[in-house]
PDB file of C-alpha atoms in Angstrom:
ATOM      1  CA  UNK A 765     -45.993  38.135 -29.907  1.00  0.00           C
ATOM      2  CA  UNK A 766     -43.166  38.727 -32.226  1.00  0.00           C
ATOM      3  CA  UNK A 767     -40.366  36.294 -32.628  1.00  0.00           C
ATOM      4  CA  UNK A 768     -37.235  35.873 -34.849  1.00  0.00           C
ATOM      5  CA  UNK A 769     -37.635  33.721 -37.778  1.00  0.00           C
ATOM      6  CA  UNK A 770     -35.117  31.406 -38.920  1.00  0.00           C
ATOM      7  CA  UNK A 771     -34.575  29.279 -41.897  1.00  0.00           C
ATOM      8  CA  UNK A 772     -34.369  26.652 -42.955  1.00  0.00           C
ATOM      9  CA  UNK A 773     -34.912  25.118 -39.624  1.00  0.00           C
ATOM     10  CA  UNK A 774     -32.863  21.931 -40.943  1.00  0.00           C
ATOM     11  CA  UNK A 775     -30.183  21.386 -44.015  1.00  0.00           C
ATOM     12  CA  UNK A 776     -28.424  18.614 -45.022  1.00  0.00           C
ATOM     13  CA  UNK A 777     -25.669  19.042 -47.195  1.00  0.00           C
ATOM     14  CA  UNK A 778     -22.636  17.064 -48.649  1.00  0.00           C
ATOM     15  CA  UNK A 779     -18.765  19.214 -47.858  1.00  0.00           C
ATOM     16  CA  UNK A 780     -17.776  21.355 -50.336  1.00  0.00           C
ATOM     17  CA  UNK A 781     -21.810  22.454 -51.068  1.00  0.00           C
ATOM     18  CA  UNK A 782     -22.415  25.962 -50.118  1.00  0.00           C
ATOM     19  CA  UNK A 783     -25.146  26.526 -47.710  1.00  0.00           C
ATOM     20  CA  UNK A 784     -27.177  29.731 -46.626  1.00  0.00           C
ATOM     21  CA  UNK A 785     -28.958  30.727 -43.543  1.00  0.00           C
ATOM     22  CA  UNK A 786     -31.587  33.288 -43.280  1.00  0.00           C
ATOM     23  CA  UNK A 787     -32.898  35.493 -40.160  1.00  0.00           C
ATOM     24  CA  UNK A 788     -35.158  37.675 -39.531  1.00  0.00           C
ATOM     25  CA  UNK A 789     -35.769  39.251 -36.287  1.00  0.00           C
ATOM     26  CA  UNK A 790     -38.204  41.041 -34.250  1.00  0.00           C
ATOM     27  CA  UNK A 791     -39.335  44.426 -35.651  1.00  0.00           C
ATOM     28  CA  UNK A 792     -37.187  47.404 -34.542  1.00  0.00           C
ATOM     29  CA  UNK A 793     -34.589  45.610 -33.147  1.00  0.00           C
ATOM     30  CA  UNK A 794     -31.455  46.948 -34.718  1.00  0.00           C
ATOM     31  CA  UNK A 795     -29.108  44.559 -33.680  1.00  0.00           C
ATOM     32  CA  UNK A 796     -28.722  41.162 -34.291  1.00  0.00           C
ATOM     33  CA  UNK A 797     -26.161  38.138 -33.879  1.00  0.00           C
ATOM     34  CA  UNK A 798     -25.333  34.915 -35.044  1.00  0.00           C
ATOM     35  CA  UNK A 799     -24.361  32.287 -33.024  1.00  0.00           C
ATOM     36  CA  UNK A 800     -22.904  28.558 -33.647  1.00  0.00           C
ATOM     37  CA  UNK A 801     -23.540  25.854 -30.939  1.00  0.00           C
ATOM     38  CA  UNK A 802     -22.118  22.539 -31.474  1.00  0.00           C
ATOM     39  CA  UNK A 803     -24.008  19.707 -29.958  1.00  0.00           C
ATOM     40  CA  UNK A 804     -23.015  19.946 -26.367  1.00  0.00           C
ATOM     41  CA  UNK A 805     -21.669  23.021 -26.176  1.00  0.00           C
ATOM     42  CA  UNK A 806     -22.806  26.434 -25.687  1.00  0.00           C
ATOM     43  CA  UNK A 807     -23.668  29.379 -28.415  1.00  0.00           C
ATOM     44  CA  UNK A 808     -20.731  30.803 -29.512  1.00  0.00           C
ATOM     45  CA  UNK A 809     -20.696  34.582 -31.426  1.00  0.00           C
ATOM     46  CA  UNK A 810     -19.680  34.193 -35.271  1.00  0.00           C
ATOM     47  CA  UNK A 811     -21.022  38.152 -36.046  1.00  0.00           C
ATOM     48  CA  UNK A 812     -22.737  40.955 -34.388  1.00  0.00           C
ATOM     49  CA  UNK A 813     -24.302  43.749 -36.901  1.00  0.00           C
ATOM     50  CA  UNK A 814     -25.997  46.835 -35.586  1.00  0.00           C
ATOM     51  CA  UNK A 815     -28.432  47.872 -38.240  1.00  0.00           C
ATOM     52  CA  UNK A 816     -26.485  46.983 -41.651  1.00  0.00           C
ATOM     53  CA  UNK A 817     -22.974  47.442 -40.318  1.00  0.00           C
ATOM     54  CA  UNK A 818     -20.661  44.850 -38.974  1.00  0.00           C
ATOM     55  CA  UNK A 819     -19.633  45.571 -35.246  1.00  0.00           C
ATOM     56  CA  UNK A 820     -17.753  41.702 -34.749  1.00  0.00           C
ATOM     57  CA  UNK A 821     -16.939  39.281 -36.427  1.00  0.00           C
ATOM     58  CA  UNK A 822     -13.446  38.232 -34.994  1.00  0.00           C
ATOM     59  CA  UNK A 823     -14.834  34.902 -34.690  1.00  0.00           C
ATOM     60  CA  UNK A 824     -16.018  34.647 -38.428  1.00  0.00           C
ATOM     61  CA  UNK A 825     -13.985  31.758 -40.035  1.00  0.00           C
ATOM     62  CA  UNK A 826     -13.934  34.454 -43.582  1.00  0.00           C
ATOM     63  CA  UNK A 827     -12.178  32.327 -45.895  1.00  0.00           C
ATOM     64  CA  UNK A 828     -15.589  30.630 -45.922  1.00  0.00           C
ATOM     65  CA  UNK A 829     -18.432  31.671 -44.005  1.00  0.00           C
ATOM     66  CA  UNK A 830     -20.025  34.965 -44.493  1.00  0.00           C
ATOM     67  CA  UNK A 831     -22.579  37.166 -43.644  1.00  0.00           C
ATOM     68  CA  UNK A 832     -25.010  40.808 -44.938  1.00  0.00           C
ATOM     69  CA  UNK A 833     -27.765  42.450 -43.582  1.00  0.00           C
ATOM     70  CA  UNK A 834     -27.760  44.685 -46.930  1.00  0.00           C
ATOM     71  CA  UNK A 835     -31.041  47.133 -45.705  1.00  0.00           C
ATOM     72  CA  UNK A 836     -30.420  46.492 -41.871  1.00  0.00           C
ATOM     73  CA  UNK A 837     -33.467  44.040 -41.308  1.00  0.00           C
ATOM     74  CA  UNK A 838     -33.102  40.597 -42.219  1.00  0.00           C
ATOM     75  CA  UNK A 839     -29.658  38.991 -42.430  1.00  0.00           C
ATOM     76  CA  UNK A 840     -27.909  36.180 -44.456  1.00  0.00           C
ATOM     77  CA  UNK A 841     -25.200  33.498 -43.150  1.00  0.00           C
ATOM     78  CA  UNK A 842     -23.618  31.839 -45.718  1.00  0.00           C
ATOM     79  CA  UNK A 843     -21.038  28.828 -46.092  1.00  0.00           C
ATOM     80  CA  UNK A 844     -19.605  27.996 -49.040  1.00  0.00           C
ATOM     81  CA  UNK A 845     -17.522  25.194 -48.771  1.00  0.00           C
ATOM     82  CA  UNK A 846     -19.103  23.452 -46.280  1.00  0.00           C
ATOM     83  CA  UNK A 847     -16.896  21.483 -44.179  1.00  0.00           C
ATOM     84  CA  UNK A 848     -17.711  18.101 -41.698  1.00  0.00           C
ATOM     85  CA  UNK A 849     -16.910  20.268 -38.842  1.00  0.00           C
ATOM     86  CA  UNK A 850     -19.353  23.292 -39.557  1.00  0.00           C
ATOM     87  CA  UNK A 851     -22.063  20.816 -38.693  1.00  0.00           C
ATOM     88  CA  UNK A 852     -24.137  22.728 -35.724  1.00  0.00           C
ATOM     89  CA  UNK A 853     -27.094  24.968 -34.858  1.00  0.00           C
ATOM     90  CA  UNK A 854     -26.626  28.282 -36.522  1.00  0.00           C
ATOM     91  CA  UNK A 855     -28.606  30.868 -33.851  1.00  0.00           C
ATOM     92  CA  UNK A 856     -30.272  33.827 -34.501  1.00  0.00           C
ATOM     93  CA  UNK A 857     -30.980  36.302 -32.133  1.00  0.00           C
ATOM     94  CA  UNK A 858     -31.603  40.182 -31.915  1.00  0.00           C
ATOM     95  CA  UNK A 859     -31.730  42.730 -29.567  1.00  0.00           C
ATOM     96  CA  UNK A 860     -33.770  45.810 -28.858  1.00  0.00           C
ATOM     97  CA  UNK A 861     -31.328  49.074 -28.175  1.00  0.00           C
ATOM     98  CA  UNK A 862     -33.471  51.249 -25.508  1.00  0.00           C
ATOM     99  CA  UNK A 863     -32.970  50.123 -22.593  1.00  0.00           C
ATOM    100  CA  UNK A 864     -30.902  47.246 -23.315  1.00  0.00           C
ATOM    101  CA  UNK A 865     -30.734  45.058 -20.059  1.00  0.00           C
ATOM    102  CA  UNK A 866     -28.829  41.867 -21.738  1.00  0.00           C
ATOM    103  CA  UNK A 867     -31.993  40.199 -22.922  1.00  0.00           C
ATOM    104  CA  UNK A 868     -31.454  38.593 -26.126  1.00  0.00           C
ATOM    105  CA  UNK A 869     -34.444  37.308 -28.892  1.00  0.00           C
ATOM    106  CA  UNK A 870     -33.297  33.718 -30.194  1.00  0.00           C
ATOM    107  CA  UNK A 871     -35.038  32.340 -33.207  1.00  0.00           C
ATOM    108  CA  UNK A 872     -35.657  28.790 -33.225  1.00  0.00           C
ATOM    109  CA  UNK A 873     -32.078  28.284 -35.250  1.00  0.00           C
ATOM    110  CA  UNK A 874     -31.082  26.080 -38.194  1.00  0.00           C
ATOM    111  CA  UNK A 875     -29.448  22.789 -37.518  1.00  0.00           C
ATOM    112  CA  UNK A 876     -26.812  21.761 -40.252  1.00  0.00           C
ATOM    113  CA  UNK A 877     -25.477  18.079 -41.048  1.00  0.00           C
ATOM    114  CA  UNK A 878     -22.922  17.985 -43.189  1.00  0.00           C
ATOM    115  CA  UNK A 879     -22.073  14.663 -44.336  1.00  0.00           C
TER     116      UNK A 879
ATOM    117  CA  UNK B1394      -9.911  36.465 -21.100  1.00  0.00           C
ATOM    118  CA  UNK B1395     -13.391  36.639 -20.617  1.00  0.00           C
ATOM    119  CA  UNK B1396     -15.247  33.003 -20.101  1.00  0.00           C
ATOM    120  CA  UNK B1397     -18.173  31.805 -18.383  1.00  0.00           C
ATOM    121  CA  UNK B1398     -17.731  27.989 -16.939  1.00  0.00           C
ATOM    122  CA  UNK B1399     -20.119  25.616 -16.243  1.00  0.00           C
ATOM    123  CA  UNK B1400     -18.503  22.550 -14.615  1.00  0.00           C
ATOM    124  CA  UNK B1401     -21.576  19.692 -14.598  1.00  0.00           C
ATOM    125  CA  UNK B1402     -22.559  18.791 -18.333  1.00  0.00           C
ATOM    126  CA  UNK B1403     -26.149  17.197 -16.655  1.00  0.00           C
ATOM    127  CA  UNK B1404     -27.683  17.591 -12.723  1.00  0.00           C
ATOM    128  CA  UNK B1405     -30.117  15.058 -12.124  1.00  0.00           C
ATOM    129  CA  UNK B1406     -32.912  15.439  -8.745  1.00  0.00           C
ATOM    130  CA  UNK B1407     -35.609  14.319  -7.213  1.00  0.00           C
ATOM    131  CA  UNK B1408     -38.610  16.315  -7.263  1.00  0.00           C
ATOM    132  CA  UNK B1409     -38.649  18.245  -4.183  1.00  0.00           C
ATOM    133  CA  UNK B1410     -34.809  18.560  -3.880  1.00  0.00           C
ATOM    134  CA  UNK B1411     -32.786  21.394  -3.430  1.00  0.00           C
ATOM    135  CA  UNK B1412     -31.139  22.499  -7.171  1.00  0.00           C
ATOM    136  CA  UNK B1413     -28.093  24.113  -7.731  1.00  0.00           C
ATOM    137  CA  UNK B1414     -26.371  25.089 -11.046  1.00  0.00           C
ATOM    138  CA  UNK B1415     -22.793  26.114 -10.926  1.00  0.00           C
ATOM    139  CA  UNK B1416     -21.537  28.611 -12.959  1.00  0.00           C
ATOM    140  CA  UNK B1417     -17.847  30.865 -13.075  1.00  0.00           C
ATOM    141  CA  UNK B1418     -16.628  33.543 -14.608  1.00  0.00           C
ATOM    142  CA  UNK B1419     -13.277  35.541 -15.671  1.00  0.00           C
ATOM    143  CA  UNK B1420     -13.719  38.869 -16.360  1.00  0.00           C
ATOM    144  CA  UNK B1421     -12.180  41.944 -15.477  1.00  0.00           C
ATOM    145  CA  UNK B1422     -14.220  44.745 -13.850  1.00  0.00           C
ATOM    146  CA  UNK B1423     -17.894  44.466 -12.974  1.00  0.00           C
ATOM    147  CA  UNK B1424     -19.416  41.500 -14.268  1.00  0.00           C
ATOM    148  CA  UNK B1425     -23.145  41.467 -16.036  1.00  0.00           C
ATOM    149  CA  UNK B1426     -24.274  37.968 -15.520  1.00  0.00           C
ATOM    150  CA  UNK B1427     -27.821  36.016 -16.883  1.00  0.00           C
ATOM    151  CA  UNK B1428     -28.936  32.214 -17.094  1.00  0.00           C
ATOM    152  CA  UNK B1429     -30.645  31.734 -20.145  1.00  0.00           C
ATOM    153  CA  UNK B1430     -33.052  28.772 -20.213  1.00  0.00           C
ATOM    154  CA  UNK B1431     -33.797  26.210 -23.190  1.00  0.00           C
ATOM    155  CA  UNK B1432     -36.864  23.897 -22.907  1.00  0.00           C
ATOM    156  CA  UNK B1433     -37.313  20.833 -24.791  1.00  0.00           C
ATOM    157  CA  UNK B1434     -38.515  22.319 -28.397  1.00  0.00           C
ATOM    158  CA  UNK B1435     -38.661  25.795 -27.106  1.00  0.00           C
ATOM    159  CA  UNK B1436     -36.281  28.597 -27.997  1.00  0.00           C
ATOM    160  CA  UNK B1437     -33.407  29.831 -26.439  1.00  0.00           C
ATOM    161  CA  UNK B1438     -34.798  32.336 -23.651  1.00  0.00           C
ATOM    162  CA  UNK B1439     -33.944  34.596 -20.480  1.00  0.00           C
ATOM    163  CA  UNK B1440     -34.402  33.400 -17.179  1.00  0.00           C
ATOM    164  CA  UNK B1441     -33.016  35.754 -14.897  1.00  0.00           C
ATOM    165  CA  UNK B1442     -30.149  38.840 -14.696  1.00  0.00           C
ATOM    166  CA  UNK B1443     -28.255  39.192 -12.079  1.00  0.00           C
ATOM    167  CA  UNK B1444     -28.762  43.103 -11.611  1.00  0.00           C
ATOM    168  CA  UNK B1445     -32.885  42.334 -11.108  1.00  0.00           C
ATOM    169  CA  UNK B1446     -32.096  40.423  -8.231  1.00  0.00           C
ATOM    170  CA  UNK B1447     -35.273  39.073  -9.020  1.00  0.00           C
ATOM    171  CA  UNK B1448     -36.902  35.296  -8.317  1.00  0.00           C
ATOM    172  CA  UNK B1449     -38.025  33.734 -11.238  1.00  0.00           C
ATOM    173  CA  UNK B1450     -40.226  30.489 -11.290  1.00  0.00           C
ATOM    174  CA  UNK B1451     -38.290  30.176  -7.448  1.00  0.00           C
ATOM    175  CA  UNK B1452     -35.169  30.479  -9.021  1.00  0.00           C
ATOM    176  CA  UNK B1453     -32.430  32.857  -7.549  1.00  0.00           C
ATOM    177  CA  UNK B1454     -28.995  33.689  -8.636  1.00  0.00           C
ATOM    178  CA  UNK B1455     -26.148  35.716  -6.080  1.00  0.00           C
ATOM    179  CA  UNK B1456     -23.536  37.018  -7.878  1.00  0.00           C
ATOM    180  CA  UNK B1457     -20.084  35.979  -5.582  1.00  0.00           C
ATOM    181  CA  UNK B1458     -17.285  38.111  -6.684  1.00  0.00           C
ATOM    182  CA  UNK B1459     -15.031  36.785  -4.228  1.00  0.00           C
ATOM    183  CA  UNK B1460     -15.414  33.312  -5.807  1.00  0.00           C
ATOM    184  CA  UNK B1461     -16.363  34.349  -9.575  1.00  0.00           C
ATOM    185  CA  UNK B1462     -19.579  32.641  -9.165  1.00  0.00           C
ATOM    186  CA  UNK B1463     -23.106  32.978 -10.028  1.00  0.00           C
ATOM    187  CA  UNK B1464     -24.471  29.502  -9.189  1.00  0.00           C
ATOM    188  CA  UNK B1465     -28.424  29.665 -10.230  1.00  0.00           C
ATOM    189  CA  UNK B1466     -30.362  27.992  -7.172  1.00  0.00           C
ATOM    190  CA  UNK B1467     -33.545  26.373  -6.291  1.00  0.00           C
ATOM    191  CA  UNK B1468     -34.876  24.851  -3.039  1.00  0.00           C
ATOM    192  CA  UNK B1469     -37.532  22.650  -4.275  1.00  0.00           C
ATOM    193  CA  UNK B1470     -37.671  21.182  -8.265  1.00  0.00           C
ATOM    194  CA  UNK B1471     -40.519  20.534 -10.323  1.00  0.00           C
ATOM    195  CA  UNK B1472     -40.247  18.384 -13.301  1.00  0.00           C
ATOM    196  CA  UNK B1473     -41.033  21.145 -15.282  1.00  0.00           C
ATOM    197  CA  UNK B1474     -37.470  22.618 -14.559  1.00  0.00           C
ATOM    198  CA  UNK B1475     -36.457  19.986 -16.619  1.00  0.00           C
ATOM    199  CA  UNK B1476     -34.420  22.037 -19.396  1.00  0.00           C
ATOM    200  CA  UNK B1477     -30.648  23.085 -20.732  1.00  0.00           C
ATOM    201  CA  UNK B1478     -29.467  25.836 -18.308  1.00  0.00           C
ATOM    202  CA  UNK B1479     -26.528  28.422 -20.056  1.00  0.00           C
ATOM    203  CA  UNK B1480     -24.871  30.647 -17.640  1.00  0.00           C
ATOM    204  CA  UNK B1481     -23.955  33.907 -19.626  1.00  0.00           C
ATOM    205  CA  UNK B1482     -21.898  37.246 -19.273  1.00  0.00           C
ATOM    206  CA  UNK B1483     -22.000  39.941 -21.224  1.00  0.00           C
ATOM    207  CA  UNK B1484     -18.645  40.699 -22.262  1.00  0.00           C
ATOM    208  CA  UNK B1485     -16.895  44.019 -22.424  1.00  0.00           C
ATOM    209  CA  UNK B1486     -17.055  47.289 -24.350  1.00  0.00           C
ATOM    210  CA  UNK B1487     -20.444  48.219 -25.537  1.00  0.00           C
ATOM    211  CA  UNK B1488     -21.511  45.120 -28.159  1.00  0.00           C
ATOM    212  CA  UNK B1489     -23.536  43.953 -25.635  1.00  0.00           C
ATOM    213  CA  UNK B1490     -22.720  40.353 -26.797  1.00  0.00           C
ATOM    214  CA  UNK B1491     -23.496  37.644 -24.780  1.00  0.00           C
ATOM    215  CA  UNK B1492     -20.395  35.227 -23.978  1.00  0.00           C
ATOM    216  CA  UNK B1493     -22.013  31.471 -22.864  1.00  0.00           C
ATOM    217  CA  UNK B1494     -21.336  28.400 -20.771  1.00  0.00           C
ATOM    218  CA  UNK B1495     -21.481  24.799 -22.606  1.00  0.00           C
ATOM    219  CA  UNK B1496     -24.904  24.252 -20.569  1.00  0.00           C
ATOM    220  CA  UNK B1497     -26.210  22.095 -17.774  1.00  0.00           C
ATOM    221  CA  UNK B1498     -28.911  19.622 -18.447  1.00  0.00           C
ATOM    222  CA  UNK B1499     -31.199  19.547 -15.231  1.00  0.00           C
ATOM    223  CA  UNK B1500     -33.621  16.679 -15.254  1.00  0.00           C
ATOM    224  CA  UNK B1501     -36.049  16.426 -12.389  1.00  0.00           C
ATOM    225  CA  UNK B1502     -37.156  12.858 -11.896  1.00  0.00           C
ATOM    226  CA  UNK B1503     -40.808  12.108 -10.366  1.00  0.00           C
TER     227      UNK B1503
END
């Protein structure tokens, strides 16, 4: 069964390091999110492409995170510098556009430490 | 604003008990509303929509607009309910985004 793949699945880095994130999700599916969830809280949108555009990312911090989906497959999140407080699981997930019913695809995510 | 609430941080049972999640919402207009389950070491996944109407694994949800509720219910647990439970809505225009609650831990004891 097709899933979305994530990586790395765990990073540790020190502030000020830049970090990247990589997703790549189910075949077809032409759009896709990324998510943050803080331990004990829920996912929370960062960006929303649909194929290589960006459709959201009001809740992008830009002065440092950012993110491309250059030929509308996989996608890239990147933070550069890290900060204490960007330590989470970054979430992957995509979506298939016929018949969309509000079923998202989550890959497995990427948990970050920042120390 | 558009938010999904979801008051108890953990719900703990018996096997055999009755279950119920709590969730809220704010939204203007017609509401969309899923739970999305999370078992340990699995990935993120839907559980039920609220526009099925459907039962799944003997769990119901009734959307309440009168109270802005779509508690996610259960009348007997198994310990293999035992997972994070996120209340979700989709939020308005036509992203399709999916705006979450902080999660309810349900452990079913033996």
């Amino acid at each position: 069964e097709a899933e979305v793949a994530q990586s790395p699945r765990y990073k540790i880095t020190e502030k000020s390091q830049a970090v990247a994130f990589w997703c790549d999700p189910i075949s077809g599916h032409a759009t896709l999110y990324w998510y943050r969830q803080i331990l004990g809280q829920g996912p929370e949108l960062l960006v929303q492409f649909q194929d290589e555009s960006v459709v959201d990312d009001s809740q992008l911090p830009k002065d440092r995170f950012s993110a491309e989906r250059l030929k509308g497959v996989d996608s890239t999140l990147k933070i550069q510098p890290a900060e204490l407080g960007d330590s989470a699981m970054y979430l992957c997930a995509s979506r298939s556009d016929r018949g969309y019913t509000g079923e998202l695809f989550f890959g497995e995510g990427s948990r970050l430490t920042v120390l | 604003a558009q938010r999904v609430t979801q008051p108890e941080k953990l719900l703990s049972v018996f096997k055999g008990a009755p279950v119920e999640l709590k969730c809220n919402y704010s939204y203007s207009g017609s509401p969309e509303l899923f739970w999305y389950v999370q078992y340990s070491r699995q990935r993120l996944q839907l559980l039920l929509r609220h526009i099925s109407r459907e039962s799944i694994k003997g769990f119901t949800a009734d959307l309440n607009k009168g109270e802005t509720s779509f508690h996610l219910k259960k009348p007997f647990a198994q310990e293999e309910d035992s997972a994070m439970y996120y209340c979700a809505l989709k939020g308005s225009g036509n992203t399709g985004k999916l705006i979450f609650g902080q999660g309810t831990t349900l452990q079913v004891k033996p």
